[in-house]
mmCIF file of C-alpha atoms and ligand atoms in Angstrom:
data_model
loop_
_atom_site.group_PDB
_atom_site.id
_atom_site.type_symbol
_atom_site.label_atom_id
_atom_site.label_comp_id
_atom_site.label_asym_id
_atom_site.label_seq_id
_atom_site.Cartn_x
_atom_site.Cartn_y
_atom_site.Cartn_z
ATOM 1 C CA MET A 1 0.000 0.000 0.000
ATOM 2 C CA PRO A 2 1.834 3.155 -1.162
ATOM 3 C CA GLY A 3 2.405 5.792 1.476
ATOM 4 C CA VAL A 4 1.684 3.507 4.410
ATOM 5 C CA GLY A 5 4.747 2.004 5.995
ATOM 6 C CA ASP A 6 3.333 -0.883 7.992
ATOM 7 C CA GLY A 7 3.307 -3.551 5.280
ATOM 8 C CA ARG A 8 -0.451 -3.768 4.840
ATOM 9 C CA PRO A 9 -1.558 -5.558 1.652
ATOM 10 C CA ALA A 10 -3.604 -3.976 -1.111
ATOM 11 C CA ILE A 11 -7.389 -3.924 -0.783
ATOM 12 C CA ALA A 12 -7.735 -6.170 -3.834
ATOM 13 C CA GLU A 13 -5.670 -8.802 -2.091
ATOM 14 C CA LEU A 14 -7.922 -8.755 0.972
ATOM 15 C CA HIS A 15 -11.059 -8.993 -1.146
ATOM 16 C CA GLY A 16 -9.470 -11.719 -3.252
ATOM 17 C CA ARG A 17 -8.951 -13.909 -0.222
ATOM 18 C CA CYS A 18 -12.554 -13.412 0.852
ATOM 19 C CA ASP A 19 -13.827 -14.031 -2.678
ATOM 20 C CA ALA A 20 -12.428 -17.561 -2.377
ATOM 21 C CA LEU A 21 -15.484 -18.246 -0.182
ATOM 22 C CA LEU A 22 -17.829 -17.763 -3.140
ATOM 23 C CA ALA A 23 -16.855 -21.098 -4.694
ATOM 24 C CA SER A 24 -18.268 -22.799 -1.582
ATOM 25 C CA GLY A 25 -21.697 -21.225 -1.755
ATOM 26 C CA TRP A 26 -21.070 -18.023 0.169
ATOM 27 C CA ARG A 27 -22.646 -14.873 -1.245
ATOM 28 C CA ARG A 28 -21.064 -11.463 -1.712
ATOM 29 C CA VAL A 29 -23.093 -8.243 -1.648
ATOM 30 C CA GLU A 30 -21.726 -4.762 -2.189
ATOM 31 C CA ILE A 31 -23.124 -2.705 0.689
ATOM 32 C CA ALA A 32 -21.781 0.611 -0.545
ATOM 33 C CA ALA A 33 -18.747 2.112 -2.254
ATOM 34 C CA GLN A 34 -16.340 4.916 -1.480
ATOM 35 C CA VAL A 35 -14.889 7.081 -4.243
ATOM 36 C CA THR A 36 -11.243 8.116 -4.220
ATOM 37 C CA GLN A 37 -9.875 11.477 -5.368
ATOM 38 C CA ARG A 38 -8.903 9.815 -8.640
ATOM 39 C CA GLY A 39 -12.476 8.702 -9.168
ATOM 40 C CA GLU A 40 -11.800 5.078 -8.356
ATOM 41 C CA SER A 41 -14.656 3.242 -6.639
ATOM 42 C CA LEU A 42 -13.757 1.167 -3.598
ATOM 43 C CA PRO A 43 -16.466 -1.405 -2.848
ATOM 44 C CA ILE A 44 -17.502 -2.310 0.704
ATOM 45 C CA PRO A 45 -18.475 -5.974 0.425
ATOM 46 C CA ALA A 46 -20.296 -8.278 2.810
ATOM 47 C CA TYR A 47 -19.956 -12.066 2.662
ATOM 48 C CA PHE A 48 -22.386 -14.552 4.188
ATOM 49 C CA ASN A 49 -23.166 -18.238 3.993
ATOM 50 C CA SER A 50 -26.775 -17.920 5.158
ATOM 51 C CA THR A 51 -29.413 -15.186 5.117
ATOM 52 C CA SER A 52 -29.965 -15.841 8.831
ATOM 53 C CA VAL A 53 -26.711 -15.631 10.754
ATOM 54 C CA ASP A 54 -25.547 -16.287 14.303
ATOM 55 C CA ARG A 55 -21.963 -15.056 13.983
ATOM 56 C CA VAL A 56 -20.855 -11.623 12.780
ATOM 57 C CA LEU A 57 -17.243 -10.681 12.026
ATOM 58 C CA ILE A 58 -16.336 -7.026 11.477
ATOM 59 C CA GLY A 59 -13.067 -5.401 10.459
ATOM 60 C CA GLY A 60 -11.579 -2.250 9.038
ATOM 61 C CA ILE A 61 -13.937 0.393 10.418
ATOM 62 C CA HIS A 62 -11.010 2.697 11.254
ATOM 63 C CA GLY A 63 -8.305 3.145 8.637
ATOM 64 C CA ARG A 64 -5.369 3.309 11.009
ATOM 65 C CA GLU A 65 -6.289 -0.084 12.473
ATOM 66 C CA PRO A 66 -5.471 -2.520 9.669
ATOM 67 C CA ALA A 67 -4.851 -5.742 11.608
ATOM 68 C CA GLY A 68 -8.504 -6.727 11.908
ATOM 69 C CA ALA A 69 -9.259 -6.523 8.199
ATOM 70 C CA ILE A 70 -6.086 -8.328 7.218
ATOM 71 C CA ALA A 71 -6.603 -11.033 9.844
ATOM 72 C CA LEU A 72 -10.192 -11.602 8.702
ATOM 73 C CA ALA A 73 -9.156 -11.954 5.057
ATOM 74 C CA ALA A 74 -6.398 -14.365 6.043
ATOM 75 C CA TYR A 75 -8.979 -16.323 8.052
ATOM 76 C CA ALA A 76 -11.168 -16.989 4.990
ATOM 77 C CA ASP A 77 -9.606 -20.424 4.557
ATOM 78 C CA ARG A 78 -10.710 -21.361 8.075
ATOM 79 C CA LEU A 79 -14.149 -19.812 7.527
ATOM 80 C CA LEU A 80 -14.682 -22.299 4.722
ATOM 81 C CA GLU A 81 -14.621 -25.070 7.334
ATOM 82 C CA LEU A 82 -16.417 -23.115 10.074
ATOM 83 C CA GLY A 83 -19.179 -22.259 7.619
ATOM 84 C CA GLY A 84 -20.188 -25.908 7.723
ATOM 85 C CA SER A 85 -21.414 -25.521 11.286
ATOM 86 C CA HIS A 86 -21.949 -21.762 11.674
ATOM 87 C CA ALA A 87 -24.073 -19.211 9.828
ATOM 88 C CA ILE A 88 -21.640 -16.350 9.392
ATOM 89 C CA LEU A 89 -21.745 -12.734 8.218
ATOM 90 C CA LEU A 90 -18.295 -11.380 7.336
ATOM 91 C CA LEU A 91 -17.761 -7.613 6.936
ATOM 92 C CA PRO A 92 -14.006 -7.660 6.422
ATOM 93 C CA LEU A 93 -13.181 -4.076 5.481
ATOM 94 C CA LEU A 94 -15.850 -1.449 6.101
ATOM 95 C CA ASN A 95 -13.663 1.586 5.370
ATOM 96 C CA PRO A 96 -11.401 0.782 2.409
ATOM 97 C CA TRP A 97 -10.885 4.494 1.713
ATOM 98 C CA GLY A 98 -9.495 5.006 5.208
ATOM 99 C CA TYR A 99 -7.440 1.825 4.945
ATOM 100 C CA SER A 100 -5.828 2.986 1.712
ATOM 101 C CA ARG A 101 -5.057 6.471 3.068
ATOM 102 C CA HIS A 102 -4.284 5.498 6.642
ATOM 103 C CA VAL A 103 -6.906 7.784 8.149
ATOM 104 C CA ARG A 104 -9.439 6.893 10.822
ATOM 105 C CA TYR A 105 -12.708 7.933 9.213
ATOM 106 C CA GLY A 106 -14.227 7.908 5.720
ATOM 107 C CA PRO A 107 -14.160 10.667 3.085
ATOM 108 C CA ARG A 108 -16.817 12.701 4.948
ATOM 109 C CA GLY A 109 -14.692 12.732 8.100
ATOM 110 C CA GLN A 110 -17.222 10.526 9.891
ATOM 111 C CA SER A 111 -17.205 6.983 11.194
ATOM 112 C CA VAL A 112 -18.448 4.775 8.342
ATOM 113 C CA SER A 113 -20.627 2.677 10.653
ATOM 114 C CA ASP A 114 -21.876 5.394 12.985
ATOM 115 C CA SER A 115 -25.263 4.287 14.286
ATOM 116 C CA ASP A 116 -26.438 7.271 16.320
ATOM 117 C CA HIS A 117 -29.287 7.956 13.869
ATOM 118 C CA LEU A 118 -30.779 4.559 14.787
ATOM 119 C CA LEU A 119 -30.071 4.899 18.504
ATOM 120 C CA GLY A 120 -32.086 8.087 18.954
ATOM 121 C CA ARG A 121 -29.136 10.454 19.154
ATOM 122 C CA ALA A 122 -28.938 11.978 15.674
ATOM 123 C CA PRO A 123 -31.579 13.049 13.162
ATOM 124 C CA ALA A 124 -29.776 11.628 10.143
ATOM 125 C CA PRO A 125 -26.954 9.215 9.236
ATOM 126 C CA ALA A 126 -23.461 10.632 9.731
ATOM 127 C CA CYS A 127 -22.424 9.753 6.158
ATOM 128 C CA PRO A 128 -23.627 7.665 3.206
ATOM 129 C CA GLU A 129 -21.633 4.613 4.300
ATOM 130 C CA ALA A 130 -23.194 4.769 7.767
ATOM 131 C CA ALA A 131 -26.652 4.831 6.201
ATOM 132 C CA ALA A 132 -25.875 1.860 3.953
ATOM 133 C CA ILE A 133 -23.969 -0.278 6.460
ATOM 134 C CA THR A 134 -26.492 0.103 9.284
ATOM 135 C CA ALA A 135 -29.401 -0.533 6.897
ATOM 136 C CA PHE A 136 -27.644 -3.638 5.632
ATOM 137 C CA VAL A 137 -27.140 -5.226 9.049
ATOM 138 C CA LEU A 138 -30.685 -4.390 10.165
ATOM 139 C CA ASP A 139 -32.630 -5.106 6.987
ATOM 140 C CA ALA A 140 -30.730 -7.089 4.361
ATOM 141 C CA VAL A 141 -29.518 -9.933 6.549
ATOM 142 C CA ARG A 142 -31.327 -11.537 9.462
ATOM 143 C CA ILE A 143 -29.003 -11.473 12.464
ATOM 144 C CA SER A 144 -30.448 -13.837 15.052
ATOM 145 C CA PRO A 145 -31.065 -12.708 18.647
ATOM 146 C CA GLY A 146 -28.112 -13.909 20.689
ATOM 147 C CA ALA A 147 -25.767 -13.862 17.703
ATOM 148 C CA ALA A 148 -22.133 -13.401 18.729
ATOM 149 C CA VAL A 149 -20.300 -10.416 17.227
ATOM 150 C CA LEU A 150 -16.554 -9.834 16.983
ATOM 151 C CA ASP A 151 -15.370 -6.398 15.834
ATOM 152 C CA LEU A 152 -11.585 -6.221 15.503
ATOM 153 C CA HIS A 153 -10.090 -2.785 16.183
ATOM 154 C CA GLU A 154 -6.770 -1.353 17.297
ATOM 155 C CA ASP A 155 -6.166 1.749 19.383
ATOM 156 C CA PRO A 156 -3.585 4.025 17.738
ATOM 157 C CA VAL A 157 -2.893 6.021 20.889
ATOM 158 C CA TYR A 158 -0.137 7.882 19.009
ATOM 159 C CA GLU A 159 -2.965 9.948 17.479
ATOM 160 C CA ALA A 160 -3.237 11.679 20.871
ATOM 161 C CA PRO A 161 0.249 12.806 21.928
ATOM 162 C CA ASP A 162 -0.923 14.129 25.304
ATOM 163 C CA TYR A 163 -2.550 10.840 26.244
ATOM 164 C CA HIS A 164 -0.727 8.081 28.047
ATOM 165 C CA LEU A 165 -1.875 4.512 28.591
ATOM 166 C CA GLU A 166 0.368 2.221 30.587
ATOM 167 C CA GLY A 167 1.425 -0.988 28.995
ATOM 168 C CA GLN A 168 1.745 -2.719 25.654
ATOM 169 C CA GLY A 169 -1.371 -4.691 25.405
ATOM 170 C CA SER A 170 -5.030 -4.925 24.656
ATOM 171 C CA TYR A 171 -8.450 -4.257 26.051
ATOM 172 C CA LEU A 172 -12.032 -5.160 25.260
ATOM 173 C CA TYR A 173 -15.505 -3.772 24.995
ATOM 174 C CA VAL A 174 -18.236 -6.295 25.737
ATOM 175 C CA SER A 175 -21.929 -5.582 25.257
ATOM 176 C CA GLY A 176 -25.178 -7.513 25.186
ATOM 177 C CA ASP A 177 -27.346 -9.242 27.744
ATOM 178 C CA GLY A 178 -25.074 -11.446 29.861
ATOM 179 C CA GLY A 179 -22.285 -10.734 27.408
ATOM 180 C CA LEU A 180 -19.338 -10.662 29.764
ATOM 181 C CA THR A 181 -20.014 -14.077 31.283
ATOM 182 C CA HIS A 182 -20.903 -15.711 27.962
ATOM 183 C CA PRO A 183 -18.509 -18.561 27.087
ATOM 184 C CA VAL A 184 -17.537 -16.896 23.796
ATOM 185 C CA ALA A 185 -16.555 -13.671 25.561
ATOM 186 C CA GLN A 186 -14.754 -15.626 28.250
ATOM 187 C CA ARG A 187 -12.703 -17.492 25.623
ATOM 188 C CA VAL A 188 -11.710 -14.257 23.873
ATOM 189 C CA TYR A 189 -10.891 -12.687 27.248
ATOM 190 C CA ARG A 190 -8.607 -15.571 28.246
ATOM 191 C CA CYS A 191 -7.008 -15.635 24.803
ATOM 192 C CA LEU A 192 -5.961 -11.990 25.097
ATOM 193 C CA GLU A 193 -5.089 -12.284 28.771
ATOM 194 C CA GLY A 194 -2.620 -15.073 28.059
ATOM 195 C CA GLY A 195 -1.370 -13.816 24.696
ATOM 196 C CA SER A 196 1.403 -11.589 23.415
ATOM 197 C CA PHE A 197 -0.558 -8.397 24.149
ATOM 198 C CA PRO A 198 -2.104 -9.040 27.570
ATOM 199 C CA LEU A 199 -5.189 -7.193 28.715
ATOM 200 C CA ILE A 200 -4.441 -3.848 30.324
ATOM 201 C CA LYS A 201 -6.502 -4.341 33.459
ATOM 202 C CA GLU A 202 -6.812 -0.777 34.699
ATOM 203 C CA GLY A 203 -6.729 2.655 33.145
ATOM 204 C CA VAL A 204 -8.811 5.116 31.191
ATOM 205 C CA THR A 205 -9.063 5.077 27.402
ATOM 206 C CA ARG A 206 -8.407 8.254 25.463
ATOM 207 C CA PHE A 207 -12.178 8.436 24.996
ATOM 208 C CA GLY A 208 -12.590 8.674 28.785
ATOM 209 C CA GLU A 209 -13.825 5.137 29.377
ATOM 210 C CA ARG A 210 -12.597 3.346 32.501
ATOM 211 C CA LEU A 211 -11.235 -0.165 32.162
ATOM 212 C CA VAL A 212 -12.395 -2.672 34.763
ATOM 213 C CA ASP A 213 -10.306 -5.848 34.604
ATOM 214 C CA GLY A 214 -9.417 -4.969 31.020
ATOM 215 C CA VAL A 215 -13.031 -4.518 29.888
ATOM 216 C CA ILE A 216 -15.511 -1.730 29.221
ATOM 217 C CA VAL A 217 -19.041 -3.119 29.527
ATOM 218 C CA ASP A 218 -22.119 -1.867 27.636
ATOM 219 C CA THR A 219 -20.596 1.367 26.384
ATOM 220 C CA GLU A 220 -22.840 3.851 24.571
ATOM 221 C CA ASP A 221 -20.533 4.975 21.779
ATOM 222 C CA GLY A 222 -22.912 4.999 18.817
ATOM 223 C CA SER A 223 -21.003 2.190 17.162
ATOM 224 C CA ILE A 224 -22.375 -0.621 15.039
ATOM 225 C CA ASP A 225 -21.581 -2.821 18.026
ATOM 226 C CA GLU A 226 -23.951 -0.870 20.262
ATOM 227 C CA LEU A 227 -26.533 -1.048 17.455
ATOM 228 C CA LEU A 228 -26.270 -4.842 17.173
ATOM 229 C CA ALA A 229 -26.471 -5.287 20.945
ATOM 230 C CA LYS A 230 -29.504 -3.013 21.332
ATOM 231 C CA LYS A 231 -31.461 -3.505 18.107
ATOM 232 C CA ARG A 232 -30.691 -7.150 17.340
ATOM 233 C CA ALA A 233 -30.139 -8.467 20.893
ATOM 234 C CA CYS A 234 -26.722 -9.777 19.908
ATOM 235 C CA SER A 235 -24.630 -11.138 22.761
ATOM 236 C CA PRO A 236 -21.824 -11.160 23.346
ATOM 237 C CA VAL A 237 -20.787 -8.216 21.196
ATOM 238 C CA ILE A 238 -17.022 -8.141 21.560
ATOM 239 C CA THR A 239 -14.848 -5.271 20.370
ATOM 240 C CA THR A 240 -11.133 -5.961 20.674
ATOM 241 C CA GLU A 241 -8.458 -3.274 20.840
ATOM 242 C CA LEU A 242 -4.712 -3.737 20.441
ATOM 243 C CA VAL A 243 -2.820 -0.666 21.615
ATOM 244 C CA LEU A 244 -0.536 0.857 18.958
ATOM 245 C CA HIS A 245 2.223 3.169 20.184
ATOM 246 C CA THR A 246 3.356 3.829 16.596
ATOM 247 C CA GLU A 247 2.186 2.520 13.216
ATOM 248 C CA THR A 248 4.544 -0.428 13.628
ATOM 249 C CA THR A 249 4.740 -0.803 17.413
ATOM 250 C CA PRO A 250 3.955 -3.582 17.865
ATOM 251 C CA PRO A 251 4.721 -4.940 14.366
ATOM 252 C CA LEU A 252 1.774 -5.790 12.128
ATOM 253 C CA SER A 253 2.830 -9.450 11.831
ATOM 254 C CA GLU A 254 2.548 -9.927 15.596
ATOM 255 C CA ARG A 255 -0.853 -8.245 15.725
ATOM 256 C CA LEU A 256 -2.086 -10.526 12.940
ATOM 257 C CA ALA A 257 -0.921 -13.608 14.824
ATOM 258 C CA THR A 258 -2.813 -12.431 17.910
ATOM 259 C CA TYR A 259 -5.965 -11.743 15.921
ATOM 260 C CA ARG A 260 -5.855 -15.217 14.380
ATOM 261 C CA GLU A 261 -5.794 -16.603 17.929
ATOM 262 C CA VAL A 262 -8.690 -14.340 18.887
ATOM 263 C CA LEU A 263 -10.710 -15.614 15.922
ATOM 264 C CA ASP A 264 -9.996 -19.206 16.936
ATOM 265 C CA ALA A 265 -11.108 -18.375 20.482
ATOM 266 C CA PHE A 266 -14.280 -16.691 19.206
ATOM 267 C CA PHE A 267 -15.349 -19.837 17.364
ATOM 268 C CA GLY A 268 -14.060 -22.196 20.026
ATOM 269 C CA PRO A 269 -12.832 -25.757 19.883
HETATM 270 ZN ZN1 ZN B 301 -11.183 1.513 15.984
#
């Protein structure tokens, strides 16, 4: 990816890996597209192996947090097998424009999956992608009550030079009824706790949220995760964060290895 020094692959490569699912009966739908300055259209695809799903995988909402999207695309081979026993919705890269430019938000300067307009906090969608993505998850696919959601983020704390968070590690958001004690959430928790980037148990995020044992429970941040917990009764809804002190600290390869372990933990033995 030109101009981004962390070794992230091209968008076409990520989509290519996911497209390998199509030969096994998965479907691909283009939720929306983002247009670059050069007039190139970057599709935002969704993949699913059933129109009624009980697992949702999300990546690439924020452009400076590439590990989730790359890890999900690399996991497509494993999803081929898991799709035999799970009904899965895969949203691997929701903000390709941000990914390609290494910026947090989309071209309108807004979160591409902002859900405040459906949570009673805003009169209208924050941007066209937010309108399309939230409509897709609520209307185009049936997400079953109790579906488990995993949304892979990173926290580039270097964006906020005045902010300091102790430790090289990770933390979690968990939402949904009984989410924190759900076996899926417990597996992901233990995976991070015992992994290369252990949970940072105490502290305050740069968004002012207090960590309790490495977790923020039932946050109201207007995210697609809050939307799925509140409007589709998903649980657990797990948002993982790996703390980035620079673009390459820790190195992308190590973050990808951790996220593969997190995906394994999410699906379980
Ligand atoms: Zn993020």
